[in-house]
Coordinates of C-alpha atoms and ligand atoms in Angstrom, one line a residue:
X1 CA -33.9 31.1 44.4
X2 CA -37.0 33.2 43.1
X3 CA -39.9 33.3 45.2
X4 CA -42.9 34.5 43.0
X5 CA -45.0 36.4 45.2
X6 CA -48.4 36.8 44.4
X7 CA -49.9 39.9 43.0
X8 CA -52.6 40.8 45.5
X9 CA -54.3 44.1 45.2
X10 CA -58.0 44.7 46.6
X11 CA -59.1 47.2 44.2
X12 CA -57.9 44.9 41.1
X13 CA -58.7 41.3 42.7
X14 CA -58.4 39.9 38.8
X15 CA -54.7 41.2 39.0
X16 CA -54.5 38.1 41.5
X17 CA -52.5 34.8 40.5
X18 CA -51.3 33.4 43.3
X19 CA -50.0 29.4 44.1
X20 CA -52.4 28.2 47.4
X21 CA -51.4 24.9 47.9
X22 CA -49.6 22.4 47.0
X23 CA -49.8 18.4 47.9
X24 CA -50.7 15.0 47.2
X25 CA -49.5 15.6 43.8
X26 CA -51.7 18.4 42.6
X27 CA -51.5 22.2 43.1
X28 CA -54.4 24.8 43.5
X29 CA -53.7 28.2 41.8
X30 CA -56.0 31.3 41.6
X31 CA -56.0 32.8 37.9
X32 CA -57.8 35.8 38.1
X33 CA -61.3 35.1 39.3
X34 CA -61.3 31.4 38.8
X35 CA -59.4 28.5 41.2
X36 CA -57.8 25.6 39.4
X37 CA -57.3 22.1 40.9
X38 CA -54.7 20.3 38.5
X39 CA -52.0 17.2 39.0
X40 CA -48.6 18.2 39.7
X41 CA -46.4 14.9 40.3
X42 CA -44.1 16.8 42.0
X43 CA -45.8 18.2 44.7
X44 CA -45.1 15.4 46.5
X45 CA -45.9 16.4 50.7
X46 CA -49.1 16.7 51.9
X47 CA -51.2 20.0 51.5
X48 CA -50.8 22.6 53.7
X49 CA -54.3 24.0 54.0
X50 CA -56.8 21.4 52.8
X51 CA -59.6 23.2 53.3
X52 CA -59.0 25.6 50.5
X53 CA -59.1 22.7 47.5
X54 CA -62.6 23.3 48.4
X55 CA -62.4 26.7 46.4
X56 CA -61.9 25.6 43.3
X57 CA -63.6 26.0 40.4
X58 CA -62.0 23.8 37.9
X59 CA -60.4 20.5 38.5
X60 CA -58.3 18.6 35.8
X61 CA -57.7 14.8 36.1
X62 CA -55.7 12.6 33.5
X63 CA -58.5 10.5 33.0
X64 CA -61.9 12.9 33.9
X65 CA -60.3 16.1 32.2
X66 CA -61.9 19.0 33.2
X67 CA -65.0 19.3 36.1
X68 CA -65.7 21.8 38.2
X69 CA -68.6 24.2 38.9
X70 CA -67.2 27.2 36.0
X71 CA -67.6 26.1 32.9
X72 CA -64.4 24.7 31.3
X73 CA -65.5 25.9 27.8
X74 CA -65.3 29.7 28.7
X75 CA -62.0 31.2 28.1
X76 CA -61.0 34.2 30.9
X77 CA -58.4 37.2 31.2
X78 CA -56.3 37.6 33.8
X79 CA -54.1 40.9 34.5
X80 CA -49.7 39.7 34.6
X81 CA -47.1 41.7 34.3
X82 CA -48.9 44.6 33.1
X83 CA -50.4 42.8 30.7
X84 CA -54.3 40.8 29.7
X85 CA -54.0 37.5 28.7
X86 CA -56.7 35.3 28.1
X87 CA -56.8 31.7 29.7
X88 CA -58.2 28.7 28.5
X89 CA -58.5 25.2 30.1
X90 CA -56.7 22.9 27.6
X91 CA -57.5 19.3 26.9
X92 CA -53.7 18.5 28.3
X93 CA -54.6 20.5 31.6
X94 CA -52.7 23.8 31.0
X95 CA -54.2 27.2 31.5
X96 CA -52.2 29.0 28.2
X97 CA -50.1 30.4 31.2
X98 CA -46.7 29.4 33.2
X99 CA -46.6 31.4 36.4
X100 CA -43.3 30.6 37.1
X101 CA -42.5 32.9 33.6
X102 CA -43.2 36.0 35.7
X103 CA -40.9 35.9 37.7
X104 CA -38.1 36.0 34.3
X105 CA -40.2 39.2 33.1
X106 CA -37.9 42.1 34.6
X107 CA -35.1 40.5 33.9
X108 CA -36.3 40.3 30.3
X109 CA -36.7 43.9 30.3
X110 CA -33.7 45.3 32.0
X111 CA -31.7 43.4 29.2
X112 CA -34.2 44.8 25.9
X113 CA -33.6 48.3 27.8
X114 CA -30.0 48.2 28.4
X115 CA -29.6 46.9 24.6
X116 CA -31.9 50.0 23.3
X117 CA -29.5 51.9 26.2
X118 CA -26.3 50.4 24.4
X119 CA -27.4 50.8 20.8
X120 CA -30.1 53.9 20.3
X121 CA -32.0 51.2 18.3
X122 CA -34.8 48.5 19.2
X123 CA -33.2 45.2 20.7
X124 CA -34.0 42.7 17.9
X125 CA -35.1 39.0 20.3
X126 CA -35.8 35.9 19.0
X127 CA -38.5 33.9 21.1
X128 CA -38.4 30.4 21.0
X129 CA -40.9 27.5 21.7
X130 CA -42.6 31.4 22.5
X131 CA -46.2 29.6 23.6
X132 CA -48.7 32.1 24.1
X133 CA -46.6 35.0 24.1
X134 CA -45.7 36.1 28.0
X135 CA -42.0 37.0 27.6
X136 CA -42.4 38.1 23.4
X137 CA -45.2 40.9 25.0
X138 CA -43.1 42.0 28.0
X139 CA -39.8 42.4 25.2
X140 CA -42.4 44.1 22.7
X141 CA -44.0 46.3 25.7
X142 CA -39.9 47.2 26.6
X143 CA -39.4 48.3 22.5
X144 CA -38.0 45.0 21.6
X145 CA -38.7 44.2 18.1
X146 CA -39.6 40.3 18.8
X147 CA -39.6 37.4 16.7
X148 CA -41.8 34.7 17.8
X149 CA -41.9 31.3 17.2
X150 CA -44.2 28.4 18.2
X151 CA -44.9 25.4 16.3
X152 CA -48.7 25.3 17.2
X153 CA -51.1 27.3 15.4
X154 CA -53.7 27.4 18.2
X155 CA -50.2 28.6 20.0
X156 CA -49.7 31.7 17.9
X157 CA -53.3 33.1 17.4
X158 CA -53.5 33.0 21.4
X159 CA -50.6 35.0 21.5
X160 CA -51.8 37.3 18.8
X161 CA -55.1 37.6 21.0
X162 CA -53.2 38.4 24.3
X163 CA -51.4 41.0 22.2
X164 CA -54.5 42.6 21.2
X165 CA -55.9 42.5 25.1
X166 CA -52.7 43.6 25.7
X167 CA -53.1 47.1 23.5
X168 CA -50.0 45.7 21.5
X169 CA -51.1 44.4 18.8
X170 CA -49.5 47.1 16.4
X171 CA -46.0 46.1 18.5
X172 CA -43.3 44.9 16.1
X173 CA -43.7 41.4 16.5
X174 CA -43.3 38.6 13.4
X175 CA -45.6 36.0 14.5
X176 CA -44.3 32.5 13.0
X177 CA -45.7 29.1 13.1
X178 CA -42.2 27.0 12.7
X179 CA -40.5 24.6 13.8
X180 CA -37.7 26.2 16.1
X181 CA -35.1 24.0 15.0
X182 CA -35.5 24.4 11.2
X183 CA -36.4 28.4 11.8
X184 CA -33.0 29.0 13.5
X185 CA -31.0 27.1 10.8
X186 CA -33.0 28.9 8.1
X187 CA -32.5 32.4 10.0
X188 CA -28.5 31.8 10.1
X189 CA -28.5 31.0 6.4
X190 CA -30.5 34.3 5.8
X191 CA -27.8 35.8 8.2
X192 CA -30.2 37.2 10.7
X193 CA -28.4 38.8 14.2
X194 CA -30.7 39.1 17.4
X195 CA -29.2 40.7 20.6
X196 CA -31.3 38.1 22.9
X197 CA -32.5 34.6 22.5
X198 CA -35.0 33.1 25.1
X199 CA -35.7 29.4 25.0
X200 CA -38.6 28.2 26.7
X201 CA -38.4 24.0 25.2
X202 CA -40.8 21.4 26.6
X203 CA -39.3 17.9 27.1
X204 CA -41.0 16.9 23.8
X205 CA -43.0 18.0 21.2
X206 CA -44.5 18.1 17.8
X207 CA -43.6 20.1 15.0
X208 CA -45.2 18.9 11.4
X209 CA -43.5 15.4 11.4
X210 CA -40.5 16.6 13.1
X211 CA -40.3 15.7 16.9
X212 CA -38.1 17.6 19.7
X213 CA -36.8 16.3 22.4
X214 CA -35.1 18.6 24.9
X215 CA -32.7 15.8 25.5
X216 CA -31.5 14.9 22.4
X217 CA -31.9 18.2 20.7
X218 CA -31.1 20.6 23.0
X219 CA -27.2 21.2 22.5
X220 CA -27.7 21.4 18.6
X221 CA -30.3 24.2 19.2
X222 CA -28.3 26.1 21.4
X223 CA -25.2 26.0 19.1
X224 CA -27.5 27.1 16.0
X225 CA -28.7 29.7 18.4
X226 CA -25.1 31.1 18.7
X227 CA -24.6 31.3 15.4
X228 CA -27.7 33.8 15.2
X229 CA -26.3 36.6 17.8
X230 CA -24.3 39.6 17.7
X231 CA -21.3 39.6 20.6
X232 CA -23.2 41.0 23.9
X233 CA -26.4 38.9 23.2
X234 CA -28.7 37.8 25.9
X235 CA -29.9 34.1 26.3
X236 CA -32.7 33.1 28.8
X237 CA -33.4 29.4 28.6
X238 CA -35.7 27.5 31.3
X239 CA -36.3 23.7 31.4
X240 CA -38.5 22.0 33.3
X241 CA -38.2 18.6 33.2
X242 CA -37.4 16.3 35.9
X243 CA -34.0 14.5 35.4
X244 CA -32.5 17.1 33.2
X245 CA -30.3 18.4 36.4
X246 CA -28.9 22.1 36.5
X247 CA -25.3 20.9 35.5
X248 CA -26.3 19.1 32.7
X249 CA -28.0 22.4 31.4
X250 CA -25.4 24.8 32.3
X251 CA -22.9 22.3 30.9
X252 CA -25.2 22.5 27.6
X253 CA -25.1 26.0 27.2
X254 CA -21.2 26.7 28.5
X255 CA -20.5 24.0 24.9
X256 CA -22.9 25.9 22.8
X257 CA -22.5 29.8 23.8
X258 CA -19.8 32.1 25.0
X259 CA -20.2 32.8 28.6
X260 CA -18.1 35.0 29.9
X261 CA -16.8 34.7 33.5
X262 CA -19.6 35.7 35.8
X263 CA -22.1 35.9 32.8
X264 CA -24.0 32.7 33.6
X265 CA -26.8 32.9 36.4
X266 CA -28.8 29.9 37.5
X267 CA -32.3 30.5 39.2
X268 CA -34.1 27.8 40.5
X269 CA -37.9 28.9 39.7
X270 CA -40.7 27.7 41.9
X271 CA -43.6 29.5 43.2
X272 CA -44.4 29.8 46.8
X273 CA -47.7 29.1 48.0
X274 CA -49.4 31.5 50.2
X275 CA -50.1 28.5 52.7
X276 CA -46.6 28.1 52.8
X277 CA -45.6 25.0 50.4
X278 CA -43.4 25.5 47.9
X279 CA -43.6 24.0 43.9
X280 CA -39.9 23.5 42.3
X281 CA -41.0 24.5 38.5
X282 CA -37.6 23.5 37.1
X283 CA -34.1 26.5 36.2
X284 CA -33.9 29.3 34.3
X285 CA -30.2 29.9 32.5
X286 CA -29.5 33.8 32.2
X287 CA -26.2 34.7 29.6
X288 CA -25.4 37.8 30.0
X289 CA -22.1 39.2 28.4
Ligands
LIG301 C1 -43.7 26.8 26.3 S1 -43.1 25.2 25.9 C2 -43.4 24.3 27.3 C3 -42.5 24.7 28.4 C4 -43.2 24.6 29.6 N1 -42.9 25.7 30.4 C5 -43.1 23.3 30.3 O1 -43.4 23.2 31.4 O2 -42.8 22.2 29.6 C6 -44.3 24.6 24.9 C7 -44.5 25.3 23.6 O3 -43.5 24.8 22.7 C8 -44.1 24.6 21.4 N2 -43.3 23.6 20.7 C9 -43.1 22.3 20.9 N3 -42.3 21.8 20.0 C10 -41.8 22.8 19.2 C11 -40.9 22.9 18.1 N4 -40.2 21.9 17.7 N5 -40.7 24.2 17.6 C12 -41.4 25.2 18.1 N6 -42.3 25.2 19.1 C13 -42.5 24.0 19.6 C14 -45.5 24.1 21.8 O4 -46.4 24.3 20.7 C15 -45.8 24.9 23.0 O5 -46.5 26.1 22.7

């Protein structure tokens, strides 16, 4: 089980993202200098500290969207993982960020390391459903040479802009706006080796007229995926979507990719609030050779 701690520090308070609470089906975060209110269905007990939902700054509701007394327009930066990435409050309720992606972050860079380690060259990783570009940074800030891909052109130009907060926008990252599916079939034919692969896939989405869905989909991807790696590769995949159970996944990626015995690791990722509750934010997979 990973417990992400928050990062407090009282010379750097915007270093701070920390869970509060959780309850009632929402949960209160702290990005940085603003607190956000959204729904969280399964945050199903009652909050711990009530009082502090008082604090926050932005509320989202399904039907309201955003309220709150900072204006949801203005896009902020928040210090993670060594890094500045700017948050936004998007018209589905997200921030641009997934907290629970920290806590993958080291692991991410003992494996470009041990690769670069291994080989005397940069670890070539292949960042699917990549979003706005947590994990491709923390690979590209380790000497990865990354190849990101999201779907969403809003997706990619945030993660470009988090690069450039970041002072890596010079990094060696392709910056693709594909389909992952059709990218990883295209990248095999083009007979393309990466030494990691992480997988990030939402339950559904849109690419052009193509649609995923992490339960139809999934097995196909991670075969494809297999077919892109050199032998020692990497593979971080996280899902996080209620009724896809840890056995189904494991049994998904022990079909699709060589595991070898004790290479698989199964994390459960949720964030720990600092009143106490606890948010289940669905498994991360780690392949290690
Ligand atoms: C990071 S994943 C969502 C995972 C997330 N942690 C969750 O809770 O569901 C979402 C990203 O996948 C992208 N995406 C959706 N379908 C895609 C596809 N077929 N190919 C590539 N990217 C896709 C979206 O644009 C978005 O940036």
């Amino acid at each position: 089980v990973v417990h992400h701690r928050p990062v407090t520090s009282p010379t750097r308070p915007i270093d701070e993202i920390a869970l509060l609470d959780a309850g009632a089906g929402r949960r209160l975060e702290r990005f940085g200098e603003r607190v956000v209110d959204r729904p969280h269905p399964a945050a199903i007990l009652s909050p711990a500290a009530p009082r502090l939902w008082r604090d926050a700054d932005l509320r989202f509701d399904r039907d309201a969207g955003w309220t709150g007394r900072s204006d949801a327009q203005v896009p902020w930066t928040v210090a993670a993982a060594g890094l500045s990435l700017e948050l936004r409050a998007t018209d589905s309720g997200g921030v641009g960020l997934f907290p629970e992606q920290l806590a993958n972050g080291d692991w991410v860079v003992d494996q470009v390391e041990a690769r670069i380690r291994a080989q005397g060259t940069p670890a070539a990783v292949l960042n699917l459903f990549a979003h706005t570009g947590l994990l491709t940074l923390v690979a590209a800030r380790a000497g990865a040479t990354v190849t990101h891909v999201d779907a969403a052109r809003t997706a990619v130009a945030w993660a470009r802009r988090n690069a450039q907060l970041s002072g890596l926008a010079e990094a060696p990252v392709r910056w693709i706006v594909d389909d992952a599916v059709g990218f990883v079939r295209r990248e095999a034919r083009r007979r393309r080796r990466y030494d990691g692969i992480l997988l990030d896939p939402p339950a559904y989405g849109h690419a052009g007229r193509r649609t995923w869905r992490l339960d139809a989909d999934l097995g196909d991807l991670l075969f494809a995926c297999s077919q892109l790696v050199a032998p020692g590769a990497f593979l971080l995949l996280t899902a996080h979507t209620a009724g896809f159970d840890d056995d189904r996944l494991i049994d998904e990626v022990r079909r699709a990719w060589p595991v070898t015995p004790g290479g698989l690791e199964v994390r459960a990722l949720e964030l720990e609030a600092t009143s106490g509750a606890t948010l289940p934010l669905g498994t991360a997979i780690r392949v290690t050779a």
